[in-house]
Amino acid sequence: MLKHKGVKAGIFMIVFYQIVMLTVFMSGYSAIPKNVTNLTVAIVNEDQQSGTEFVQKLQEQLPFNIVTDESLEQAKTGLEDRDIHMVIRIPGDFTEKLSEQSGKAQLEYLINESNPTTITSSMKSVAAEITAQISAQVQAQSFEAVLNGMQIPADQSKQIVESTTGKVSSNIVMSNPQPAGMQNQMAPMFITMALYVGAMIYAMQSVGGMQQLRAQMGKWKAFFALRGANLLISLIAPLVGVGIYFMVQGYGVEVFLKMWLVHSLQLFVSIEFTSIFIMLLGQGGMLINMIFVLSQSIANGTSMSPEMMPGYFKFVSQITPMFYSTHLDYNILFGGGRTAHYAIGLALVGMVAFVLNTAIHHFKQAKQTNPLQESSQQPAIV
């Protein structure tokens, strides 16, 4: 029984999937929380008295990439574009409020919620920690020296420092909030993933069908006829997945149309991308496609940002469709910047894949097989 060809293939696939899945997930998710330190935090100091000292202390204490030379507007733009992951604003009256007996100083934290939950939850925790640390620092001798430098009498300075407990508060400003519910946070990933997996299976079936049509229609007529069918399917099929999501979580007609167009483009690009390996290797190309689909479950950017990804996944995110599609979904559903960048990136992946498929089709000779035998074979991978 174990010598049967189908059984051997099945055993191979069981072993293969275990190796690939565990290798991908273990290597990918090891970046959390290890690579959280790769995120960028901008500090905007508007306090000309002791603000510089606070900025220096934050730079020493925070384990992030710290940016201090941007204006508030520049930092907000970086936050919207997801290049900056939190903005800390020290207001101009921060020291003045601390020096007043009844004053209360407030630090402002700006966080873009249209991001992976790993980032938003980490930044909220960091904001709470920073506020607690500064509350402790304002009672330290270094801050007492700052007040003395402002020519405040020593006795009064000491009283001020002793009364600063609880005088520092935080104001967390969340932009692009997501609707409540885990289904909304994960929608960009699962809508994109469902269409990508469907495209992968469809590509295997359609490329096999094209090989049979070559004898009837000719080499290039069959190739372009398949592209026309791919385009038609890409316009119709996403209506199902997008429609199901919109039935559960209502949005306006404009948002629905944008999501439909984005995922129509994503489906067409995904078909072209997954067809590359089928055109090259036949059914064996599904093994390569499986590696890519599992890799994109991490590289799509919904569990971590590119700054946190290990090098392999960061590379995969730039050459595959899912990263661009999920970020377009983020922008459409929740808000965010660089929409044109993601749309162009997705289109470029499709164009490159189309060129590669055209080149493969041009140079690769058709297999001489019996059409009846070919049609009776079942895909070994599926």
JSON list of C-alpha atoms in Angstrom, two decimals, residues 6-119:
[
{"chain": "A", "resi": 6, "resn": "GLY", "atom": "CA", "xyz": [-0.63, 8.42, -4.70]},
{"chain": "A", "resi": 7, "resn": "VAL", "atom": "CA", "xyz": [0.19, 7.37, -1.15]},
{"chain": "A", "resi": 8, "resn": "LYS", "atom": "CA", "xyz": [3.81, 8.40, -1.57]},
{"chain": "A", "resi": 9, "resn": "ALA", "atom": "CA", "xyz": [2.72, 11.78, -2.93]},
{"chain": "A", "resi": 10, "resn": "GLY", "atom": "CA", "xyz": [0.36, 12.21, 0.02]},
{"chain": "A", "resi": 11, "resn": "ILE", "atom": "CA", "xyz": [3.10, 11.40, 2.55]},
{"chain": "A", "resi": 12, "resn": "PHE", "atom": "CA", "xyz": [5.40, 13.86, 0.82]},
{"chain": "A", "resi": 13, "resn": "MET", "atom": "CA", "xyz": [2.79, 16.63, 1.01]},
{"chain": "A", "resi": 14, "resn": "ILE", "atom": "CA", "xyz": [2.16, 15.99, 4.73]},
{"chain": "A", "resi": 15, "resn": "VAL", "atom": "CA", "xyz": [5.87, 16.31, 5.47]},
{"chain": "A", "resi": 16, "resn": "PHE", "atom": "CA", "xyz": [6.29, 19.26, 3.09]},
{"chain": "A", "resi": 17, "resn": "TYR", "atom": "CA", "xyz": [3.47, 21.30, 4.61]},
{"chain": "A", "resi": 18, "resn": "GLN", "atom": "CA", "xyz": [4.74, 20.71, 8.14]},
{"chain": "A", "resi": 19, "resn": "ILE", "atom": "CA", "xyz": [8.25, 21.83, 7.22]},
{"chain": "A", "resi": 20, "resn": "VAL", "atom": "CA", "xyz": [7.11, 24.90, 5.30]},
{"chain": "A", "resi": 21, "resn": "MET", "atom": "CA", "xyz": [4.39, 26.04, 7.72]},
{"chain": "A", "resi": 22, "resn": "LEU", "atom": "CA", "xyz": [6.44, 25.66, 10.87]},
{"chain": "A", "resi": 23, "resn": "THR", "atom": "CA", "xyz": [9.53, 27.20, 9.30]},
{"chain": "A", "resi": 24, "resn": "VAL", "atom": "CA", "xyz": [7.58, 30.19, 7.99]},
{"chain": "A", "resi": 25, "resn": "PHE", "atom": "CA", "xyz": [5.58, 30.84, 11.15]},
{"chain": "A", "resi": 26, "resn": "MET", "atom": "CA", "xyz": [8.42, 30.25, 13.60]},
{"chain": "A", "resi": 27, "resn": "SER", "atom": "CA", "xyz": [10.84, 32.47, 11.69]},
{"chain": "A", "resi": 28, "resn": "GLY", "atom": "CA", "xyz": [8.22, 35.14, 10.95]},
{"chain": "A", "resi": 29, "resn": "TYR", "atom": "CA", "xyz": [6.51, 35.54, 14.31]},
{"chain": "A", "resi": 30, "resn": "SER", "atom": "CA", "xyz": [9.82, 35.46, 16.17]},
{"chain": "A", "resi": 31, "resn": "ALA", "atom": "CA", "xyz": [9.96, 39.16, 15.21]},
{"chain": "A", "resi": 32, "resn": "ILE", "atom": "CA", "xyz": [7.25, 39.86, 17.82]},
{"chain": "A", "resi": 33, "resn": "PRO", "atom": "CA", "xyz": [8.17, 41.46, 20.20]},
{"chain": "A", "resi": 34, "resn": "LYS", "atom": "CA", "xyz": [11.89, 41.24, 19.37]},
{"chain": "A", "resi": 35, "resn": "ASN", "atom": "CA", "xyz": [11.74, 43.66, 16.43]},
{"chain": "A", "resi": 36, "resn": "VAL", "atom": "CA", "xyz": [9.33, 46.16, 17.98]},
{"chain": "A", "resi": 37, "resn": "THR", "atom": "CA", "xyz": [12.43, 48.29, 18.60]},
{"chain": "A", "resi": 38, "resn": "ASN", "atom": "CA", "xyz": [12.64, 48.89, 14.83]},
{"chain": "A", "resi": 39, "resn": "LEU", "atom": "CA", "xyz": [9.55, 51.11, 14.97]},
{"chain": "A", "resi": 40, "resn": "THR", "atom": "CA", "xyz": [9.91, 54.88, 14.70]},
{"chain": "A", "resi": 41, "resn": "VAL", "atom": "CA", "xyz": [8.77, 57.42, 17.28]},
{"chain": "A", "resi": 42, "resn": "ALA", "atom": "CA", "xyz": [8.85, 61.17, 16.57]},
{"chain": "A", "resi": 43, "resn": "ILE", "atom": "CA", "xyz": [9.26, 63.63, 19.44]},
{"chain": "A", "resi": 44, "resn": "VAL", "atom": "CA", "xyz": [8.04, 67.16, 18.78]},
{"chain": "A", "resi": 45, "resn": "ASN", "atom": "CA", "xyz": [9.31, 69.56, 21.45]},
{"chain": "A", "resi": 46, "resn": "GLU", "atom": "CA", "xyz": [7.53, 72.91, 21.76]},
{"chain": "A", "resi": 47, "resn": "ASP", "atom": "CA", "xyz": [8.79, 73.65, 25.30]},
{"chain": "A", "resi": 48, "resn": "GLN", "atom": "CA", "xyz": [11.78, 76.00, 25.19]},
{"chain": "A", "resi": 49, "resn": "GLN", "atom": "CA", "xyz": [12.52, 75.69, 28.91]},
{"chain": "A", "resi": 50, "resn": "SER", "atom": "CA", "xyz": [13.11, 72.09, 30.02]},
{"chain": "A", "resi": 51, "resn": "GLY", "atom": "CA", "xyz": [11.76, 70.33, 26.92]},
{"chain": "A", "resi": 52, "resn": "THR", "atom": "CA", "xyz": [15.22, 69.70, 25.50]},
{"chain": "A", "resi": 53, "resn": "GLU", "atom": "CA", "xyz": [16.21, 67.83, 28.66]},
{"chain": "A", "resi": 54, "resn": "PHE", "atom": "CA", "xyz": [13.11, 65.65, 28.46]},
{"chain": "A", "resi": 55, "resn": "VAL", "atom": "CA", "xyz": [13.83, 64.86, 24.81]},
{"chain": "A", "resi": 56, "resn": "GLN", "atom": "CA", "xyz": [17.38, 63.80, 25.68]},
{"chain": "A", "resi": 57, "resn": "LYS", "atom": "CA", "xyz": [16.16, 61.52, 28.45]},
{"chain": "A", "resi": 58, "resn": "LEU", "atom": "CA", "xyz": [13.53, 59.98, 26.18]},
{"chain": "A", "resi": 59, "resn": "GLN", "atom": "CA", "xyz": [16.14, 59.33, 23.51]},
{"chain": "A", "resi": 60, "resn": "GLU", "atom": "CA", "xyz": [18.27, 57.52, 26.07]},
{"chain": "A", "resi": 61, "resn": "GLN", "atom": "CA", "xyz": [15.40, 55.46, 27.49]},
{"chain": "A", "resi": 62, "resn": "LEU", "atom": "CA", "xyz": [13.17, 54.59, 24.54]},
{"chain": "A", "resi": 63, "resn": "PRO", "atom": "CA", "xyz": [14.29, 51.51, 22.52]},
{"chain": "A", "resi": 64, "resn": "PHE", "atom": "CA", "xyz": [12.98, 52.87, 19.20]},
{"chain": "A", "resi": 65, "resn": "ASN", "atom": "CA", "xyz": [14.21, 54.82, 16.22]},
{"chain": "A", "resi": 66, "resn": "ILE", "atom": "CA", "xyz": [13.78, 58.38, 17.52]},
{"chain": "A", "resi": 67, "resn": "VAL", "atom": "CA", "xyz": [13.14, 61.34, 15.21]},
{"chain": "A", "resi": 68, "resn": "THR", "atom": "CA", "xyz": [13.43, 64.82, 16.76]},
{"chain": "A", "resi": 69, "resn": "ASP", "atom": "CA", "xyz": [13.97, 67.17, 13.81]},
{"chain": "A", "resi": 70, "resn": "GLU", "atom": "CA", "xyz": [10.48, 67.24, 12.32]},
{"chain": "A", "resi": 71, "resn": "SER", "atom": "CA", "xyz": [7.70, 69.75, 12.83]},
{"chain": "A", "resi": 72, "resn": "LEU", "atom": "CA", "xyz": [4.33, 68.65, 14.15]},
{"chain": "A", "resi": 73, "resn": "GLU", "atom": "CA", "xyz": [2.81, 68.74, 10.66]},
{"chain": "A", "resi": 74, "resn": "GLN", "atom": "CA", "xyz": [5.67, 66.71, 9.19]},
{"chain": "A", "resi": 75, "resn": "ALA", "atom": "CA", "xyz": [5.36, 64.16, 12.00]},
{"chain": "A", "resi": 76, "resn": "LYS", "atom": "CA", "xyz": [1.60, 63.89, 11.43]},
{"chain": "A", "resi": 77, "resn": "THR", "atom": "CA", "xyz": [2.18, 63.23, 7.74]},
{"chain": "A", "resi": 78, "resn": "GLY", "atom": "CA", "xyz": [4.69, 60.49, 8.58]},
{"chain": "A", "resi": 79, "resn": "LEU", "atom": "CA", "xyz": [2.18, 59.03, 11.03]},
{"chain": "A", "resi": 80, "resn": "GLU", "atom": "CA", "xyz": [-0.55, 58.98, 8.38]},
{"chain": "A", "resi": 81, "resn": "ASP", "atom": "CA", "xyz": [1.81, 57.30, 5.91]},
{"chain": "A", "resi": 82, "resn": "ARG", "atom": "CA", "xyz": [2.84, 54.69, 8.54]},
{"chain": "A", "resi": 83, "resn": "ASP", "atom": "CA", "xyz": [6.49, 55.76, 8.35]},
{"chain": "A", "resi": 84, "resn": "ILE", "atom": "CA", "xyz": [6.19, 57.01, 11.94]},
{"chain": "A", "resi": 85, "resn": "HIS", "atom": "CA", "xyz": [4.36, 54.86, 14.47]},
{"chain": "A", "resi": 86, "resn": "MET", "atom": "CA", "xyz": [3.80, 57.36, 17.28]},
{"chain": "A", "resi": 87, "resn": "VAL", "atom": "CA", "xyz": [4.26, 61.10, 17.77]},
{"chain": "A", "resi": 88, "resn": "ILE", "atom": "CA", "xyz": [5.06, 62.47, 21.23]},
{"chain": "A", "resi": 89, "resn": "ARG", "atom": "CA", "xyz": [4.29, 66.17, 21.56]},
{"chain": "A", "resi": 90, "resn": "ILE", "atom": "CA", "xyz": [5.70, 68.19, 24.45]},
{"chain": "A", "resi": 91, "resn": "PRO", "atom": "CA", "xyz": [3.55, 71.36, 24.54]},
{"chain": "A", "resi": 92, "resn": "GLY", "atom": "CA", "xyz": [5.10, 74.78, 24.94]},
{"chain": "A", "resi": 93, "resn": "ASP", "atom": "CA", "xyz": [3.69, 75.33, 28.44]},
{"chain": "A", "resi": 94, "resn": "PHE", "atom": "CA", "xyz": [4.83, 71.93, 29.81]},
{"chain": "A", "resi": 95, "resn": "THR", "atom": "CA", "xyz": [7.47, 73.28, 32.26]},
{"chain": "A", "resi": 96, "resn": "GLU", "atom": "CA", "xyz": [5.31, 76.26, 33.15]},
{"chain": "A", "resi": 97, "resn": "LYS", "atom": "CA", "xyz": [2.42, 73.99, 34.14]},
{"chain": "A", "resi": 98, "resn": "LEU", "atom": "CA", "xyz": [4.74, 71.87, 36.26]},
{"chain": "A", "resi": 99, "resn": "SER", "atom": "CA", "xyz": [6.05, 74.90, 38.09]},
{"chain": "A", "resi": 100, "resn": "GLU", "atom": "CA", "xyz": [2.57, 76.09, 39.04]},
{"chain": "A", "resi": 101, "resn": "GLN", "atom": "CA", "xyz": [1.19, 74.88, 42.36]},
{"chain": "A", "resi": 102, "resn": "SER", "atom": "CA", "xyz": [-2.17, 73.91, 40.85]},
{"chain": "A", "resi": 103, "resn": "GLY", "atom": "CA", "xyz": [-0.95, 73.37, 37.31]},
{"chain": "A", "resi": 104, "resn": "LYS", "atom": "CA", "xyz": [-1.19, 70.07, 35.46]},
{"chain": "A", "resi": 105, "resn": "ALA", "atom": "CA", "xyz": [1.13, 69.30, 32.57]},
{"chain": "A", "resi": 106, "resn": "GLN", "atom": "CA", "xyz": [-0.02, 67.09, 29.73]},
{"chain": "A", "resi": 107, "resn": "LEU", "atom": "CA", "xyz": [1.91, 65.09, 27.14]},
{"chain": "A", "resi": 108, "resn": "GLU", "atom": "CA", "xyz": [0.17, 64.39, 23.85]},
{"chain": "A", "resi": 109, "resn": "TYR", "atom": "CA", "xyz": [0.57, 61.06, 22.05]},
{"chain": "A", "resi": 110, "resn": "LEU", "atom": "CA", "xyz": [-0.60, 60.66, 18.46]},
{"chain": "A", "resi": 111, "resn": "ILE", "atom": "CA", "xyz": [-1.19, 57.11, 17.21]},
{"chain": "A", "resi": 112, "resn": "ASN", "atom": "CA", "xyz": [-2.54, 55.95, 13.85]},
{"chain": "A", "resi": 113, "resn": "GLU", "atom": "CA", "xyz": [-4.98, 53.11, 14.53]},
{"chain": "A", "resi": 114, "resn": "SER", "atom": "CA", "xyz": [-5.02, 52.10, 10.85]},
{"chain": "A", "resi": 115, "resn": "ASN", "atom": "CA", "xyz": [-2.13, 49.77, 11.57]},
{"chain": "A", "resi": 116, "resn": "PRO", "atom": "CA", "xyz": [-1.57, 46.21, 12.79]},
{"chain": "A", "resi": 117, "resn": "THR", "atom": "CA", "xyz": [-2.89, 45.76, 16.35]},
{"chain": "A", "resi": 118, "resn": "THR", "atom": "CA", "xyz": [0.66, 44.85, 17.38]},
{"chain": "A", "resi": 119, "resn": "ILE", "atom": "CA", "xyz": [1.73, 48.43, 16.71]}
]
